Short mmCIF file of C-alpha atoms in Angstrom, two decimals:
data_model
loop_
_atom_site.label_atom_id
_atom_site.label_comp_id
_atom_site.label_asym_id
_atom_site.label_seq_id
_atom_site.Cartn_x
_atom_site.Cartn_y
_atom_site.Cartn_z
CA UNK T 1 7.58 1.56 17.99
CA UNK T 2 4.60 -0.43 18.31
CA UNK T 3 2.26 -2.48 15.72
CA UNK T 4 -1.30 -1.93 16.66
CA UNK T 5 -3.67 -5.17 15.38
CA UNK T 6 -7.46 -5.65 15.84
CA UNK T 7 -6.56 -8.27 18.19
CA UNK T 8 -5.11 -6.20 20.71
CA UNK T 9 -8.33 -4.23 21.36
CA UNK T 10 -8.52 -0.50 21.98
CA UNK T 11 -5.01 1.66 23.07
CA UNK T 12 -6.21 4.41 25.35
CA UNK T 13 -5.34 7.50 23.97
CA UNK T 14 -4.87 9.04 27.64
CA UNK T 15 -2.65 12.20 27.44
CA UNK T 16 -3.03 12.71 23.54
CA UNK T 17 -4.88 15.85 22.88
CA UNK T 18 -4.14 15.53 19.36
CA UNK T 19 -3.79 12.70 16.44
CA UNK T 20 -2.31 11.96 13.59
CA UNK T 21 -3.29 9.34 11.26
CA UNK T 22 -0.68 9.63 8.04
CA UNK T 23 -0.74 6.84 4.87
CA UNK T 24 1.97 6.58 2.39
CA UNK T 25 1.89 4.52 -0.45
CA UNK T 26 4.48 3.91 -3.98
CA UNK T 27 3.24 3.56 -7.50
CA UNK T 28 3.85 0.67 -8.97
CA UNK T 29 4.13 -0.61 -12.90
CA UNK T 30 2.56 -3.63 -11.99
CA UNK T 31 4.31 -6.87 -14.32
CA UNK T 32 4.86 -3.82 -16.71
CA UNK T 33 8.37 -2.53 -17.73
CA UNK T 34 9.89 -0.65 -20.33
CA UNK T 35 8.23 2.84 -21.39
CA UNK T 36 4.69 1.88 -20.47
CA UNK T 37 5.58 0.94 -16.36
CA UNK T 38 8.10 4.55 -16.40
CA UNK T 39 4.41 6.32 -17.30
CA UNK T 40 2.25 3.84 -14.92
CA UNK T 41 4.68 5.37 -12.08
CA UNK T 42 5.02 9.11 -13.22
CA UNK T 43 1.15 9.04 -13.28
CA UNK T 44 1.28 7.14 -9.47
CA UNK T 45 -2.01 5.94 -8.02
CA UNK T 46 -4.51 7.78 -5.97
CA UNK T 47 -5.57 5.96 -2.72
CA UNK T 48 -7.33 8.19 -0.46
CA UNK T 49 -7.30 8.31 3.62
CA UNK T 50 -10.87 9.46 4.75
CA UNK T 51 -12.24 10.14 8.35
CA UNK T 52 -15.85 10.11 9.28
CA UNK T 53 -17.51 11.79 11.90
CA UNK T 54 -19.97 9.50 13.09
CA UNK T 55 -22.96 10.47 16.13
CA UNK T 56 -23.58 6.87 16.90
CA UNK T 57 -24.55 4.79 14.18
CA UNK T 58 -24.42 7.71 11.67
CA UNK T 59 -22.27 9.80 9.55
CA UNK T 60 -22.43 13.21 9.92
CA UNK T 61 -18.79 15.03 8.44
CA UNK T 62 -16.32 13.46 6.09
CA UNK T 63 -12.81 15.02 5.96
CA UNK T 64 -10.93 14.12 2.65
CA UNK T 65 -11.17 14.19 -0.97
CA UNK T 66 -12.14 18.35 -1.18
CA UNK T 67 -13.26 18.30 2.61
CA UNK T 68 -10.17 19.72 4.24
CA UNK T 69 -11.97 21.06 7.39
CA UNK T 70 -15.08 19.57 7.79
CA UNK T 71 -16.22 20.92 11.46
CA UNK T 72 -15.25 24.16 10.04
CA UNK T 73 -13.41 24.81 13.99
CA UNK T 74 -10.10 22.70 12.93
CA UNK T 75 -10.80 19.70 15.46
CA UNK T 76 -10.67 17.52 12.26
CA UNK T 77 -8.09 18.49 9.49
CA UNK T 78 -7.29 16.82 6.80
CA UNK T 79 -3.74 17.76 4.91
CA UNK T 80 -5.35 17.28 0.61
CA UNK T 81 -5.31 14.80 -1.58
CA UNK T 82 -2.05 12.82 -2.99
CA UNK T 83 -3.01 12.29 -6.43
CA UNK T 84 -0.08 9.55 -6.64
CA UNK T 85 1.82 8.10 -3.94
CA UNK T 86 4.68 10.32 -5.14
CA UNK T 87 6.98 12.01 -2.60
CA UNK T 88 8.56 11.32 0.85
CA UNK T 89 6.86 10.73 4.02
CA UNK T 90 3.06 10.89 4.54
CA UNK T 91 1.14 11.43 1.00
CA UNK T 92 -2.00 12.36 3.23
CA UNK T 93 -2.69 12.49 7.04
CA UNK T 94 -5.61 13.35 9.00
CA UNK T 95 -5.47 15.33 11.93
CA UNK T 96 -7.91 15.10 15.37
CA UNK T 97 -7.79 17.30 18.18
CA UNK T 98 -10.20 16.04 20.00
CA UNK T 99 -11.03 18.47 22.83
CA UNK T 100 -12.43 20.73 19.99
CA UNK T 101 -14.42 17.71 18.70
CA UNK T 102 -18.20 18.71 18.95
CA UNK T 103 -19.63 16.42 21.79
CA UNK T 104 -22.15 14.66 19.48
CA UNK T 105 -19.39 12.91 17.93
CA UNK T 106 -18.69 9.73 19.35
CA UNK T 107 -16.66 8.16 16.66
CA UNK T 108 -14.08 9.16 13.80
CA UNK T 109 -13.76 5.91 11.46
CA UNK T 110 -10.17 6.18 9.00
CA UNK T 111 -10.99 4.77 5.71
CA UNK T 112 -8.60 4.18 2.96
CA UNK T 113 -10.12 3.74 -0.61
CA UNK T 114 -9.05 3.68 -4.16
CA UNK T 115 -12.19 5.97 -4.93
CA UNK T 116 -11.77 7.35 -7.94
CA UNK T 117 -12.32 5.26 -10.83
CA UNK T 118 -9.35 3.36 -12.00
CA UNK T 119 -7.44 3.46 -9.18
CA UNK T 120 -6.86 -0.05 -7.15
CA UNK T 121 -5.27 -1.41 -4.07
CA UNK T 122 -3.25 -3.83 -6.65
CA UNK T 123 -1.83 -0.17 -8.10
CA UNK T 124 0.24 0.76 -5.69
CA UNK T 125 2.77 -0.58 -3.15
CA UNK T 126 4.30 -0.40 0.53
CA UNK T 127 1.01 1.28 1.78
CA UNK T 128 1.60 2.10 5.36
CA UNK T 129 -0.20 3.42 8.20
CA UNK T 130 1.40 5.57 10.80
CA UNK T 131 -0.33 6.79 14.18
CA UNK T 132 1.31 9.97 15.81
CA UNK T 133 0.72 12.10 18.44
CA UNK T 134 0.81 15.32 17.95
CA UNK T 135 0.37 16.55 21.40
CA UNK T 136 1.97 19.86 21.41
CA UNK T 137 2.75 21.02 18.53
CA UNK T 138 5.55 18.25 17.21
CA UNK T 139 4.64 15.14 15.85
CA UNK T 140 6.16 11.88 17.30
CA UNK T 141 5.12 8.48 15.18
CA UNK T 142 3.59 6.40 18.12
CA UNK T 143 2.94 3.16 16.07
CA UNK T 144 2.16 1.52 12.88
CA UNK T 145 -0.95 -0.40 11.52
CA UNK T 146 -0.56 -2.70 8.78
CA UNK T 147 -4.20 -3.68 7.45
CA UNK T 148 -4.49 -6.67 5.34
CA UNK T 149 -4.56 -4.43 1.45
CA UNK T 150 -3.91 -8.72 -0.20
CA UNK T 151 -7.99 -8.12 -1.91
CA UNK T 152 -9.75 -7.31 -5.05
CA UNK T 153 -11.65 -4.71 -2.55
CA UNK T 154 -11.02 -1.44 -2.51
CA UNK T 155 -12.18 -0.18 0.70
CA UNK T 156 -10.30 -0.37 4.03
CA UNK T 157 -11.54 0.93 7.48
CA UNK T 158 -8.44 1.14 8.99
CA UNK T 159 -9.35 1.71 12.40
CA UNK T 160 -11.35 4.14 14.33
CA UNK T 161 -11.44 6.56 17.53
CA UNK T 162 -14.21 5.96 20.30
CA UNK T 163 -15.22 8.72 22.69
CA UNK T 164 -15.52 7.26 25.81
CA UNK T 165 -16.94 9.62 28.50
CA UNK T 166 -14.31 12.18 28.73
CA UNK T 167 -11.35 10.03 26.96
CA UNK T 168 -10.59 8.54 23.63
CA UNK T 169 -9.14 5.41 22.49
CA UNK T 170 -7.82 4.09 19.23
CA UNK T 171 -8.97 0.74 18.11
CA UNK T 172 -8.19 -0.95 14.41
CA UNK T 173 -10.79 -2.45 12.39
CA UNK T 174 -9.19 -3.75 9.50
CA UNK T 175 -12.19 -4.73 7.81
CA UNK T 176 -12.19 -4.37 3.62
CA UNK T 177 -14.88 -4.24 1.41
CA UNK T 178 -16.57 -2.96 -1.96
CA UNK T 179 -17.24 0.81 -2.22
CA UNK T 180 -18.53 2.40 -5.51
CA UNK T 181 -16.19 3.89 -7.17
CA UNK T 182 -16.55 8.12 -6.83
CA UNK T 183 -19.80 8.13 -4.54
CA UNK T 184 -19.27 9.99 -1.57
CA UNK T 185 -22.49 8.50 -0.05
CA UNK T 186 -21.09 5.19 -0.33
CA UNK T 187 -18.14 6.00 1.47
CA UNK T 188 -19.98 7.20 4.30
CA UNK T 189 -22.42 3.92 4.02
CA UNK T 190 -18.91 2.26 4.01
CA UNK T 191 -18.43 3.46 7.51
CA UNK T 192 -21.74 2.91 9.26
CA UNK T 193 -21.12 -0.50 9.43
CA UNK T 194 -17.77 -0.50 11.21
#
């Protein structure tokens, strides 16, 4: 198993048709015990993973939150939202296959967010980031990325897959920043930049 970091540049995805992009995270109680931490837990924390289309500089498809198929042809799937962290393995995953991407594409950025309004980075613990390929049919966890989450942000573009020519290749961002809280627009403006 491999860690991938921004400093080692892009991986080529040669020979993966398909990948898999999965976040996990735990509730936490925060300093809080007693009865109030047992119902900070039960009610977990919602992070979201997001991926965004882009055709150059520009989004055009978001898959996550209620977007579940966004191309509408499967090439970009997105499993449905975790509402807490609760569970075992993956709470949400994202999956790309890219020969079915549509050839304007030339980018698919992974965002994680605390997006909905009262949820926070700070909420929730041992958020990890798993890369699989899920060339066919079975997935095999390929590596891990572990994005710096230590911020009052609560926006993360995790990392992002570049066409290039006929291949693909995975390269992290880890780049954090402010996103407003429930506006899908900002989410995508989130992106652009990355």
């Amino acid at each position: 198993m491999i860690t991938l970091t921004k400093e080692d540049g892009p991986a080529d995805l040669d020979g993966v048709t398909h990948l898999s992009i999965g976040v996990s995270w735990d509730p936490t109680a925060g300093s809080s015990g007693g009865v109030l931490g047992k119902l900070r837990r039960q009610s977990g924390t919602d992070l979201d993973l997001i991926a965004i289309a882009m055709q150059g500089g520009d989004p055009v498809r978001l898959a996550g939150l209620d977007s579940l198929d966004p191309m509408g042809n499967g090439s970009l799937v997105h499993s449905g939202d975790n509402q807490t962290g609760r569970g075992a393995g993956d709470d949400e995953t994202v999956t790309v296959e890219f020969a079915r991407i549509p050839p304007n594409i030339t980018s698919i950025v992974f965002v994680a967010a605390a997006y909905k309004k009262g949820s926070s980075f700070q909420k929730a613990r041992n958020i990890s980031f798993k890369v699989y390929d899920a060339t066919g049919g079975s997935s095999q966890q390929v590596a891990d990325i572990w994005p710096s989450l230590l911020t009052q942000d609560n926006g993360c573009a995790v990392a992002k897959a570049l066409r290039v020519g006929t291949s693909w290749k995975l390269e992290v961002i880890n780049v954090t920043g402010k996103i407003k809280q429930g506006d899908e627009h900002a989410l995508m403006r989130f992106a652009v930049s990355k």
